[in-house]
mmCIF file with all atom_site columns, C-alpha atoms and ligand atoms in Angstrom:
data_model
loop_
_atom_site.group_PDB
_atom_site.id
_atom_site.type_symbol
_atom_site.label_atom_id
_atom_site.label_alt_id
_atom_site.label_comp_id
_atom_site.label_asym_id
_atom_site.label_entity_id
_atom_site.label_seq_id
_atom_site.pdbx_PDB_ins_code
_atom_site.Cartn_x
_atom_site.Cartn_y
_atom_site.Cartn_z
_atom_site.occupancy
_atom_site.B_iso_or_equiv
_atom_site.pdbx_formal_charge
_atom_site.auth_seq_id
_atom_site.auth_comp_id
_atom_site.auth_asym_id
_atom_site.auth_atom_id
_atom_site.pdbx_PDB_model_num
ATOM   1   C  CA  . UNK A 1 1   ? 33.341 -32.976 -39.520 1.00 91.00 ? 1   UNK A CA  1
ATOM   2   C  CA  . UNK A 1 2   ? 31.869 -30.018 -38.147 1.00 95.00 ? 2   UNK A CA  1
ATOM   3   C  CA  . UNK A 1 3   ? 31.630 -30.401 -34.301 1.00 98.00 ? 3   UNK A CA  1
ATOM   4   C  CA  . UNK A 1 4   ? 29.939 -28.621 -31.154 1.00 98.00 ? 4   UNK A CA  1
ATOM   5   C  CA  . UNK A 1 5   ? 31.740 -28.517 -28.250 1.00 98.00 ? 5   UNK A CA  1
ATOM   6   C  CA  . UNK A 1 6   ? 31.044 -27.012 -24.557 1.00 98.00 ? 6   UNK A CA  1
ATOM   7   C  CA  . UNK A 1 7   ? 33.221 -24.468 -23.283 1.00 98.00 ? 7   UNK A CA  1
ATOM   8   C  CA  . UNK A 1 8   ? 32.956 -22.848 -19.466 1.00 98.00 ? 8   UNK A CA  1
ATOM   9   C  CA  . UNK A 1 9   ? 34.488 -19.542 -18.548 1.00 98.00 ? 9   UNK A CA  1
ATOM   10  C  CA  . UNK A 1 10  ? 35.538 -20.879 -15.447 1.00 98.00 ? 10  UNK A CA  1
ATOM   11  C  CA  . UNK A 1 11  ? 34.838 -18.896 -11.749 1.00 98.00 ? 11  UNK A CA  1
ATOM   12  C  CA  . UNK A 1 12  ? 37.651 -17.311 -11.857 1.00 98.00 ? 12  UNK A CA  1
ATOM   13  C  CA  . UNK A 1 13  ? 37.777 -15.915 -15.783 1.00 98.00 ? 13  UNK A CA  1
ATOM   14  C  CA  . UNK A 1 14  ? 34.621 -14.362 -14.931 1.00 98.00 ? 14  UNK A CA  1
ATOM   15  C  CA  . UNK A 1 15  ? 35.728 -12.383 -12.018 1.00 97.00 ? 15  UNK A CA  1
ATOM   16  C  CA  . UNK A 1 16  ? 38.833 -11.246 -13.591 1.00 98.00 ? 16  UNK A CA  1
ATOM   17  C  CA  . UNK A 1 17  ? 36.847 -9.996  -16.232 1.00 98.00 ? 17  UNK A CA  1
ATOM   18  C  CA  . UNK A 1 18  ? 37.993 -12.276 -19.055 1.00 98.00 ? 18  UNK A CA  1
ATOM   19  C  CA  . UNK A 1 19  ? 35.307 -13.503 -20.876 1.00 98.00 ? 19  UNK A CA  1
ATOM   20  C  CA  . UNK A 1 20  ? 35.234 -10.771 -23.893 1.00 98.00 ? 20  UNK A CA  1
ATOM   21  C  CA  . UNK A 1 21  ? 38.782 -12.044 -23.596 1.00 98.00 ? 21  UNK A CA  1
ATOM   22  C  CA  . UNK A 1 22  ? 38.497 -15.668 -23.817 1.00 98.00 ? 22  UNK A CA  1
ATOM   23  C  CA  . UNK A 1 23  ? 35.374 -15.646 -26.003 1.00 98.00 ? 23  UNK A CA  1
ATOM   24  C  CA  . UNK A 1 24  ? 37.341 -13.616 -28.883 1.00 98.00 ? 24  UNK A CA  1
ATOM   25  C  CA  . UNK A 1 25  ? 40.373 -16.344 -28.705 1.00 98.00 ? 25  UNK A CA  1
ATOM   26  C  CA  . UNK A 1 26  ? 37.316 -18.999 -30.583 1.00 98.00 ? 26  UNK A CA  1
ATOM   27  C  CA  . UNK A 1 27  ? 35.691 -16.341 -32.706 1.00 97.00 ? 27  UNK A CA  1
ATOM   28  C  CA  . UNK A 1 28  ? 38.783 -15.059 -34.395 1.00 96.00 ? 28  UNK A CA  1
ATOM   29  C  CA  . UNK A 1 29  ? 40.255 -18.445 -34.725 1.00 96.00 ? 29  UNK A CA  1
ATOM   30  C  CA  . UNK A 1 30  ? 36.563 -18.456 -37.085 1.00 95.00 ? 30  UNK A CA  1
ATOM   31  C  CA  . UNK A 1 31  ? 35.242 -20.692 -34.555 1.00 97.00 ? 31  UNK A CA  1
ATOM   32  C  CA  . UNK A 1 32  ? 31.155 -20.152 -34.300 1.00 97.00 ? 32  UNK A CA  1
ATOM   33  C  CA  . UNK A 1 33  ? 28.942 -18.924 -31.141 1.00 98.00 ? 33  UNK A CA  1
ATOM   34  C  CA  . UNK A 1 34  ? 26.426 -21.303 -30.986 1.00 98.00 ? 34  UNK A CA  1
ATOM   35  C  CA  . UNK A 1 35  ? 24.971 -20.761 -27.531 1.00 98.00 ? 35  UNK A CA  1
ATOM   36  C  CA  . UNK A 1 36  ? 26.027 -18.813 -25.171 1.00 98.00 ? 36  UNK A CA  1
ATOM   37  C  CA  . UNK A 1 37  ? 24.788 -17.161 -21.025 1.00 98.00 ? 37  UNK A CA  1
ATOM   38  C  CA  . UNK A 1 38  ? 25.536 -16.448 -17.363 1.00 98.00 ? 38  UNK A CA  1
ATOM   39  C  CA  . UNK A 1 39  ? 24.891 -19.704 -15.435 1.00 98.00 ? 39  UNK A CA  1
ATOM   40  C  CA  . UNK A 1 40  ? 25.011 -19.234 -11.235 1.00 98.00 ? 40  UNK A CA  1
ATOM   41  C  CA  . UNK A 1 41  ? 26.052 -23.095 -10.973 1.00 98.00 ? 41  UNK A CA  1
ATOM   42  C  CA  . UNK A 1 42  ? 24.218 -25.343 -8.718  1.00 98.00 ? 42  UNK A CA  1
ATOM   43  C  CA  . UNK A 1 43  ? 25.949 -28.226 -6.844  1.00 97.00 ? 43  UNK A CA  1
ATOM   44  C  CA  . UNK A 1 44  ? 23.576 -30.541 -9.022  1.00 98.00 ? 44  UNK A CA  1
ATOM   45  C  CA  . UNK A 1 45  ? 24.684 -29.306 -12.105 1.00 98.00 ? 45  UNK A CA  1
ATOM   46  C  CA  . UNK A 1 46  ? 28.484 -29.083 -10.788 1.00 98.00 ? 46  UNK A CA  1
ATOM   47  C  CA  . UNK A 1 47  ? 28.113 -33.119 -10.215 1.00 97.00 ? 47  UNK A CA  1
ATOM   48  C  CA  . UNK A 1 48  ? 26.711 -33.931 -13.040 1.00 97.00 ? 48  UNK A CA  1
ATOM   49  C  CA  . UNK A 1 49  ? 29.381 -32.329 -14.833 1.00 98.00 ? 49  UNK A CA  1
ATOM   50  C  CA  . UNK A 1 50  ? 32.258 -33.526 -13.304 1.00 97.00 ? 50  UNK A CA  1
ATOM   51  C  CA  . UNK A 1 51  ? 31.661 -37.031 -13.468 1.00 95.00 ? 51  UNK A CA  1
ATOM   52  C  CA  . UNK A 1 52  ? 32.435 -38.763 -10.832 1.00 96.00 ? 52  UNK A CA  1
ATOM   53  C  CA  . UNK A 1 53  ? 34.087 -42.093 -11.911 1.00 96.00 ? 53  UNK A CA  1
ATOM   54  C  CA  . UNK A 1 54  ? 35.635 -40.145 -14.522 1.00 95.00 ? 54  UNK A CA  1
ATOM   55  C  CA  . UNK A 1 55  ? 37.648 -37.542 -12.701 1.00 96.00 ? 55  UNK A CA  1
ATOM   56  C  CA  . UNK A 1 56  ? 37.970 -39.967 -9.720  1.00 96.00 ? 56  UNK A CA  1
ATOM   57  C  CA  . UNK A 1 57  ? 39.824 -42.683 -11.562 1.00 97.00 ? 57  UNK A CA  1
ATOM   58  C  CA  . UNK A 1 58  ? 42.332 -39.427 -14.031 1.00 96.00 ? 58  UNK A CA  1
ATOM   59  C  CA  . UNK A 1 59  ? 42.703 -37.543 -11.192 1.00 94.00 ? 59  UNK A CA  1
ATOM   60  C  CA  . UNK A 1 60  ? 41.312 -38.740 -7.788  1.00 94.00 ? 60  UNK A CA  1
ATOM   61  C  CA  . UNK A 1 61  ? 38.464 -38.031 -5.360  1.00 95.00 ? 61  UNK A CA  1
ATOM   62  C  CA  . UNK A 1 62  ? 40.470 -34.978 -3.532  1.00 94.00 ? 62  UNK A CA  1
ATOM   63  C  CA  . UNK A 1 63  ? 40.231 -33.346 -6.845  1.00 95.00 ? 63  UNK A CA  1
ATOM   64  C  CA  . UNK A 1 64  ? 36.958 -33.954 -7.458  1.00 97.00 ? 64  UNK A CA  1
ATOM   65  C  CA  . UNK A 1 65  ? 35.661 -32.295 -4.310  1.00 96.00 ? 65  UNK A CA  1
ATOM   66  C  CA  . UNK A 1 66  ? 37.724 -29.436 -4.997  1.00 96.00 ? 66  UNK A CA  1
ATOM   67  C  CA  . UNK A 1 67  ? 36.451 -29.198 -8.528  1.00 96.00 ? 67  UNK A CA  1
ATOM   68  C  CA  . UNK A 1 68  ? 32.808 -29.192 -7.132  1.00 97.00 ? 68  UNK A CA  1
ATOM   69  C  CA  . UNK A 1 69  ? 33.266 -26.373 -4.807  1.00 96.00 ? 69  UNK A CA  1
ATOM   70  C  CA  . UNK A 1 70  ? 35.398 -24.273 -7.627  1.00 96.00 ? 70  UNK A CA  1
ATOM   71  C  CA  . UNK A 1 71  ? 32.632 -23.894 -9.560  1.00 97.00 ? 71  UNK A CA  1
ATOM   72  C  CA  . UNK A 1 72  ? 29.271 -24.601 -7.265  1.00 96.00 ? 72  UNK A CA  1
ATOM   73  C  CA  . UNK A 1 73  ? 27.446 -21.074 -6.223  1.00 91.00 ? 73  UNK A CA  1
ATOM   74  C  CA  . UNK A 1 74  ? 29.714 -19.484 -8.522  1.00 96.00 ? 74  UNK A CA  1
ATOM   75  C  CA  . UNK A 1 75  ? 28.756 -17.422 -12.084 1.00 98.00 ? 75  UNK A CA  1
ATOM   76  C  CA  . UNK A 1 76  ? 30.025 -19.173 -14.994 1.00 98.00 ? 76  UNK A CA  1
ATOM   77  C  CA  . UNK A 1 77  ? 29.845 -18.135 -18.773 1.00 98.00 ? 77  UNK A CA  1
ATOM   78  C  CA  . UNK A 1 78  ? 28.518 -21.175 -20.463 1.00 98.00 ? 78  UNK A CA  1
ATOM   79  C  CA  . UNK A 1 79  ? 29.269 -21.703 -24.690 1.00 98.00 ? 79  UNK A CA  1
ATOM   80  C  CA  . UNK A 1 80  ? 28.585 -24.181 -27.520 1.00 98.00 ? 80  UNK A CA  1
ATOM   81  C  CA  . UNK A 1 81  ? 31.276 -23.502 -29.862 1.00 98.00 ? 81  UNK A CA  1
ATOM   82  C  CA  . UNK A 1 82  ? 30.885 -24.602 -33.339 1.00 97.00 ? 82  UNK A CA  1
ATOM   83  C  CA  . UNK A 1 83  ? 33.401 -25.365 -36.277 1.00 96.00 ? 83  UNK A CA  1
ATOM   84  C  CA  . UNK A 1 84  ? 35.545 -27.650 -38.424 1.00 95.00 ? 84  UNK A CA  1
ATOM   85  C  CA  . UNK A 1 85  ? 37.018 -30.971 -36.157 1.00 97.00 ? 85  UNK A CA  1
ATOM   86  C  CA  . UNK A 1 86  ? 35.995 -28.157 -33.100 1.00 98.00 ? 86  UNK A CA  1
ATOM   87  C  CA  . UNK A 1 87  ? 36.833 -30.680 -30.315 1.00 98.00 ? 87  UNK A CA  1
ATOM   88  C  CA  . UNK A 1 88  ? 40.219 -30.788 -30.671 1.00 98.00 ? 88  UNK A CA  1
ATOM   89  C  CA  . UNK A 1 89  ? 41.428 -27.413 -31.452 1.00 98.00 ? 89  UNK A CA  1
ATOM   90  C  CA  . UNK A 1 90  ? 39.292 -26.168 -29.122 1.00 98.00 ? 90  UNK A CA  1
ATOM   91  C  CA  . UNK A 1 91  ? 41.229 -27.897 -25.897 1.00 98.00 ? 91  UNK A CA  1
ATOM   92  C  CA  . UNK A 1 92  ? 44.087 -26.831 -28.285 1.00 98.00 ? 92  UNK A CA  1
ATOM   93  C  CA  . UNK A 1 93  ? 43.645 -23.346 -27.651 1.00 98.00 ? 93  UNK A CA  1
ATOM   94  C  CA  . UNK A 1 94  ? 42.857 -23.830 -24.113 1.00 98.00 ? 94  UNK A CA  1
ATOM   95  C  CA  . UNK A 1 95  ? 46.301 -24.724 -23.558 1.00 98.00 ? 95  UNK A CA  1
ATOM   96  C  CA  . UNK A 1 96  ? 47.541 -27.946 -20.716 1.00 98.00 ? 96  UNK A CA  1
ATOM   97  C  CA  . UNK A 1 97  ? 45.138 -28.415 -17.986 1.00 98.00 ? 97  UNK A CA  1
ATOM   98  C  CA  . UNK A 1 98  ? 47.572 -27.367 -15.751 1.00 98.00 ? 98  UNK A CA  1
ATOM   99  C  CA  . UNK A 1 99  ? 48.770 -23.240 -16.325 1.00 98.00 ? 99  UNK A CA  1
ATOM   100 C  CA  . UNK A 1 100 ? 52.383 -23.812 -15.198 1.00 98.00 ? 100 UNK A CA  1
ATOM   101 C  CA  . UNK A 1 101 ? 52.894 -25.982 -18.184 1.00 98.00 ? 101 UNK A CA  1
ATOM   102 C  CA  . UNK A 1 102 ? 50.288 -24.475 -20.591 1.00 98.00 ? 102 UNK A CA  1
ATOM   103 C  CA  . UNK A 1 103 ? 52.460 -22.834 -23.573 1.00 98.00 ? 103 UNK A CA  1
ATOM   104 C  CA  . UNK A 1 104 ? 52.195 -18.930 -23.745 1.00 98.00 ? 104 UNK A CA  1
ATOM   105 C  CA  . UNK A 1 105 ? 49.618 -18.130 -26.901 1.00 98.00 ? 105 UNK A CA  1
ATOM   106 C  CA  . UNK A 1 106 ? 46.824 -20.626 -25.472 1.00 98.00 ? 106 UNK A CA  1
ATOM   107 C  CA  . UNK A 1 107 ? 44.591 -18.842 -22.944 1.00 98.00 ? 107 UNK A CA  1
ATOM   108 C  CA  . UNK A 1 108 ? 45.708 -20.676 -19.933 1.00 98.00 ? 108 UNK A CA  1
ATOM   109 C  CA  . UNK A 1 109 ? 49.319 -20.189 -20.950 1.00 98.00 ? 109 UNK A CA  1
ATOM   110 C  CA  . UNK A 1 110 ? 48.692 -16.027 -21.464 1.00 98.00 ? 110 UNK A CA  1
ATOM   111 C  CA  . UNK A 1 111 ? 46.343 -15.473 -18.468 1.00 98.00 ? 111 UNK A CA  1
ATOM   112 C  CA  . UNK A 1 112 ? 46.913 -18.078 -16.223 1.00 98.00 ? 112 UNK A CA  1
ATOM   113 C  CA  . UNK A 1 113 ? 50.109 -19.379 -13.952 1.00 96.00 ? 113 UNK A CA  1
ATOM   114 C  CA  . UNK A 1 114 ? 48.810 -21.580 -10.929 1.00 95.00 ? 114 UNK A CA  1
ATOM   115 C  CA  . UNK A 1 115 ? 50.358 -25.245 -10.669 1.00 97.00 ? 115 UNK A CA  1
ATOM   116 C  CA  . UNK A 1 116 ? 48.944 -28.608 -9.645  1.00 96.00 ? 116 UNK A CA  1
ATOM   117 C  CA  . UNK A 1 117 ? 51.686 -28.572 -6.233  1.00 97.00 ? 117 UNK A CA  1
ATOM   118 C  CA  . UNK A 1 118 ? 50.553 -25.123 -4.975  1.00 97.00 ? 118 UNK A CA  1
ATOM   119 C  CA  . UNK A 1 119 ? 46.936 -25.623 -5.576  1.00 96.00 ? 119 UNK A CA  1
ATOM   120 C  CA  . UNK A 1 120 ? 46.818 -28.889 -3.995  1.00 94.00 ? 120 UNK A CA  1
ATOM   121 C  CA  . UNK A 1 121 ? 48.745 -27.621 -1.305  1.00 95.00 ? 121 UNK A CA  1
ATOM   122 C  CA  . UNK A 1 122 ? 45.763 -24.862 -0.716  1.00 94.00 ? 122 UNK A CA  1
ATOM   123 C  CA  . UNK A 1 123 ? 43.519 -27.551 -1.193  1.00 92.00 ? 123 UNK A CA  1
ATOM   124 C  CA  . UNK A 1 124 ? 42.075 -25.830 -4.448  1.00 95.00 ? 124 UNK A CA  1
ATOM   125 C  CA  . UNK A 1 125 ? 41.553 -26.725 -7.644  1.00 96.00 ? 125 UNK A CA  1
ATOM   126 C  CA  . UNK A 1 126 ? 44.039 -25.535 -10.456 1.00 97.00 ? 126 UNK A CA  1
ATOM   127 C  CA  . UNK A 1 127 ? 42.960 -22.405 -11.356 1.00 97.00 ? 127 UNK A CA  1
ATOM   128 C  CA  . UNK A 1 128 ? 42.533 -22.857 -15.105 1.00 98.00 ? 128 UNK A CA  1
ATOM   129 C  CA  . UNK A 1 129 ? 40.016 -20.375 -16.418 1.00 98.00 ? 129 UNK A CA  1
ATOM   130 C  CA  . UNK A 1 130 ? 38.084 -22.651 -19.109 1.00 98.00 ? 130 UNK A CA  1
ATOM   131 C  CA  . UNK A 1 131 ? 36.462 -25.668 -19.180 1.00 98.00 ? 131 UNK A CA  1
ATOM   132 C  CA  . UNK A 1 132 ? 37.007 -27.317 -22.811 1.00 98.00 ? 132 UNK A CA  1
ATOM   133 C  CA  . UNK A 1 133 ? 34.554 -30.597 -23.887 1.00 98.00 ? 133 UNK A CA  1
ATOM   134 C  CA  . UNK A 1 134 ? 37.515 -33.590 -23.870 1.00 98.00 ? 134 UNK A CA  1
ATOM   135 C  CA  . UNK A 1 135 ? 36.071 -35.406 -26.782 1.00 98.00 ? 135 UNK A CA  1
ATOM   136 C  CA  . UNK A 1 136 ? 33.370 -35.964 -29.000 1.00 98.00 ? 136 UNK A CA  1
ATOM   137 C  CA  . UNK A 1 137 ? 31.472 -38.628 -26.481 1.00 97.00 ? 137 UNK A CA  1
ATOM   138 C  CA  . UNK A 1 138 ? 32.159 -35.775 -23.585 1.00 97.00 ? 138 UNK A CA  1
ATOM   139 C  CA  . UNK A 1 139 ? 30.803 -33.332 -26.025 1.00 98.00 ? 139 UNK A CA  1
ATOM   140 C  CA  . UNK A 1 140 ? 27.602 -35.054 -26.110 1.00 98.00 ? 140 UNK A CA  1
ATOM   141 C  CA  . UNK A 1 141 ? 27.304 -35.614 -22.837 1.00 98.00 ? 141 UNK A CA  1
ATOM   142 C  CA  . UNK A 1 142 ? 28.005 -32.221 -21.786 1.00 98.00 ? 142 UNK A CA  1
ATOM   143 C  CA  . UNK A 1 143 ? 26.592 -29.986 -23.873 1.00 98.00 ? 143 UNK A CA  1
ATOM   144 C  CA  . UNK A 1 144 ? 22.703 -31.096 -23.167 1.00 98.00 ? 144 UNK A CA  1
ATOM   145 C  CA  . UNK A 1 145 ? 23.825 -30.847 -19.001 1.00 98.00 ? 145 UNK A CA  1
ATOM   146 C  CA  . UNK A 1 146 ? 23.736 -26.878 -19.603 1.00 98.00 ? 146 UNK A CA  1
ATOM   147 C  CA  . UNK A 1 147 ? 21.503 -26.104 -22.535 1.00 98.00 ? 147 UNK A CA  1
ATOM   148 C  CA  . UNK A 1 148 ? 18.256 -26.938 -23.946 1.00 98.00 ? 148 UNK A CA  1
ATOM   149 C  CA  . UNK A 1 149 ? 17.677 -27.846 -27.538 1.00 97.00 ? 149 UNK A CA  1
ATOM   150 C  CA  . UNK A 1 150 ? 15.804 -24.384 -28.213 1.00 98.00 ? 150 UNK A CA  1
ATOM   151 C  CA  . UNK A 1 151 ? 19.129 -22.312 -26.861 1.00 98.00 ? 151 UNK A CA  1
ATOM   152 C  CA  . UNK A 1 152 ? 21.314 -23.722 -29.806 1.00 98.00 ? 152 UNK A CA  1
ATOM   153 C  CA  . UNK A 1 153 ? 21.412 -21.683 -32.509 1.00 97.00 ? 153 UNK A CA  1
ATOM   154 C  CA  . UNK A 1 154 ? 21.913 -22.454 -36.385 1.00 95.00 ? 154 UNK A CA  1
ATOM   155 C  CA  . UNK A 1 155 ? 23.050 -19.638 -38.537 1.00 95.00 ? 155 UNK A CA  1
ATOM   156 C  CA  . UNK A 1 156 ? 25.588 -18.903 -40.826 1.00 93.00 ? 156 UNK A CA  1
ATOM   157 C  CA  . UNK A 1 157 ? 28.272 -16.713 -39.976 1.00 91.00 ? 157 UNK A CA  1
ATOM   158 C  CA  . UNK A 1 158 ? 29.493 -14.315 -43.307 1.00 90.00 ? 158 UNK A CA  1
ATOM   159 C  CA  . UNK A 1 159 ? 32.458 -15.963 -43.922 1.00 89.00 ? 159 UNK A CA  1
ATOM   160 C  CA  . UNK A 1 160 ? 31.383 -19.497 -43.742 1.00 88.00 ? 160 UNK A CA  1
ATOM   161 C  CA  . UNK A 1 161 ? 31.070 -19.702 -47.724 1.00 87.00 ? 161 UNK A CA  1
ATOM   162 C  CA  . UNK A 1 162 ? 34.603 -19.437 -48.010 1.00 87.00 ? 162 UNK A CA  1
ATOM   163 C  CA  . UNK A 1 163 ? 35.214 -22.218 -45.676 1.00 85.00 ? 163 UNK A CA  1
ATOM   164 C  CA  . UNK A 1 164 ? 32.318 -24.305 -46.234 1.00 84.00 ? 164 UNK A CA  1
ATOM   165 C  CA  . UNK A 1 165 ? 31.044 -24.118 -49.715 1.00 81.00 ? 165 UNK A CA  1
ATOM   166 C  CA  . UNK A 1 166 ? 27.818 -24.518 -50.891 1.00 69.00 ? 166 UNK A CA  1
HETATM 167 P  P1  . GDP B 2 .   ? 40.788 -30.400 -18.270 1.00 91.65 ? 201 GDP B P1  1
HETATM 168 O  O1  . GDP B 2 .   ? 39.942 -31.269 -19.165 1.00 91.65 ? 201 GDP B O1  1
HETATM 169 O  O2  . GDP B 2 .   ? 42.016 -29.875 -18.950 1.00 91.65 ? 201 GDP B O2  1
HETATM 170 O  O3  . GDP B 2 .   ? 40.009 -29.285 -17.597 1.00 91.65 ? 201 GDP B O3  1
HETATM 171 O  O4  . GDP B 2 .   ? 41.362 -31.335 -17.090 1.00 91.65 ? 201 GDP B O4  1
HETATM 172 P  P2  . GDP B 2 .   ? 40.681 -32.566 -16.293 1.00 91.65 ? 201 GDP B P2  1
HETATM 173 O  O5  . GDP B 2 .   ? 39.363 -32.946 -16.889 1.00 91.65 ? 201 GDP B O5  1
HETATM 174 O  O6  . GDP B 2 .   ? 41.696 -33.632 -16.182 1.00 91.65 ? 201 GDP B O6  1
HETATM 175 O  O7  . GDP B 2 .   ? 40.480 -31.973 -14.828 1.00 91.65 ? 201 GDP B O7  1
HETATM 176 C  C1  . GDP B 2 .   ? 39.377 -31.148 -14.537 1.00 91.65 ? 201 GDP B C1  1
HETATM 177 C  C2  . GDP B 2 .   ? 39.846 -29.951 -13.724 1.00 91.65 ? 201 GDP B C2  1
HETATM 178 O  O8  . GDP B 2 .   ? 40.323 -30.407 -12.443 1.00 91.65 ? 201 GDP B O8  1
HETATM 179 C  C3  . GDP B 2 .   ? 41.010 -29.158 -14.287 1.00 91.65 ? 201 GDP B C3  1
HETATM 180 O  O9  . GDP B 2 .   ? 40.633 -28.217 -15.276 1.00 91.65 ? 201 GDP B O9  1
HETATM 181 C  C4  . GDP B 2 .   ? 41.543 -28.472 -13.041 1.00 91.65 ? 201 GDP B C4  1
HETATM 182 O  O10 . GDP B 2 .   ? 40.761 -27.323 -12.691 1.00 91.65 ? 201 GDP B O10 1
HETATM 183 C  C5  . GDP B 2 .   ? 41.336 -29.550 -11.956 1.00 91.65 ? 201 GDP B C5  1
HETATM 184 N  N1  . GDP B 2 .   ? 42.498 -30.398 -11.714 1.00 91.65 ? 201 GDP B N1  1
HETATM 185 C  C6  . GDP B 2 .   ? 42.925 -31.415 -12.510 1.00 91.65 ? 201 GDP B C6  1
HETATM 186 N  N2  . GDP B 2 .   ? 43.985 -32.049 -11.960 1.00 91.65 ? 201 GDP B N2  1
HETATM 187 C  C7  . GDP B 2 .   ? 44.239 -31.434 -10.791 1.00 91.65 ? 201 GDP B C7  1
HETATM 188 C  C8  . GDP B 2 .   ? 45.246 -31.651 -9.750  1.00 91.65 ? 201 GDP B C8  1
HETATM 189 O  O11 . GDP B 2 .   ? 46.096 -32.545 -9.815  1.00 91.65 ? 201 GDP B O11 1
HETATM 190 N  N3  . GDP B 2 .   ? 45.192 -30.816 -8.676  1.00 91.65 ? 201 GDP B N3  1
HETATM 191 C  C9  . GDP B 2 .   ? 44.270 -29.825 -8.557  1.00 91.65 ? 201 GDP B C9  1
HETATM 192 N  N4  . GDP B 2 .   ? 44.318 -29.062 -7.453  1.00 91.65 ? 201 GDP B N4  1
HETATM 193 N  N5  . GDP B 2 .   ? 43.332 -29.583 -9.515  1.00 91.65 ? 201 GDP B N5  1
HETATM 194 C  C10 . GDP B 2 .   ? 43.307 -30.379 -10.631 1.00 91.65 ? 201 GDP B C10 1
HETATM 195 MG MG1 . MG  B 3 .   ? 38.320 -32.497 -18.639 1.00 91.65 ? 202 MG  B MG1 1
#
């Protein structure tokens, strides 16, 4: 039951100088850093992470271009985030994918406001601020995309007997 997941600081959390920020919202929720740097992403990488069938069939090719250029040749704050059924309450403190809707107390709710209407009709992508891991299967899939085995790190944090046990 304990789960990695990958988390981006988006573009656009980086240059608004929200990362300390974001990166708190997971630690005090006694979610554990398991990995964590500066990426400047290439349009490879950008590709491989945004699948293309996937996005292309949930939200259309448009969107898929407009993902790749949001984040391509841009910094990025790349995390493995470790902790009890992680997956879910990660994306759960992420807030909606889209900010209009996102409920003030998640991060795209508190720091975040764009909509789906205006940023299509700027031909952007939503402005979102993090990237959250969808499921376990995307977990897997994404988390080797940005870091190799030797960046993940084990330890134990000093509260994890209280939660853990043994
Ligand atoms: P997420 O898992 O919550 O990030 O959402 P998705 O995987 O469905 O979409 C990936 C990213 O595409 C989102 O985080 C947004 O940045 C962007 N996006 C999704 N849907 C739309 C849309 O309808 N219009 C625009 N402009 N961007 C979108
Ligand atoms: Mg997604």
């Amino acid at each position: 039951m304990i789960e990695r997941t990958l988390i981006l600081v988006k573009p656009d959390g980086v240059a608004r100088g929200l990362v300390g920020e974001i990166v708190s919202r997971f630690e005090q929720r006694g979610l554990k850093i398991g990995a964590i740097k500066l990426v400047r992403v290439p349009e490879s990488l950008a590709k491989k992470h945004y699948d293309y069938d996937d996005i292309v069939k949930r939200r259309g090719e448009l969107v898929w271009k407009k993902l790749v250029k949001y984040v391509t040749n841009q910094v990025v704050v790349a995390l493995v985030i470790e902790g009890v059924e992680a997956i879910a309450l990660v994306r759960k403190i992420c807030g909606e994918t889209e900010p209009k809707a996102a409920l003030p107390g998640t991060i795209r709710g508190d720091f975040a406001h764009h909509s789906f209407k205006y940023a299509d009709s700027k031909d952007l992508a939503v402005t979102n601020l993090v990237h959250a891991s969808s499921d376990a299967k995307d977990a897997e899939r994404e988390i080797p995309l940005w870091f190799e085995k030797d960046e993940i790190i084990s330890y134990k944090r000093s509260d994890e007997a209280f939660h853990y046990g043994e």
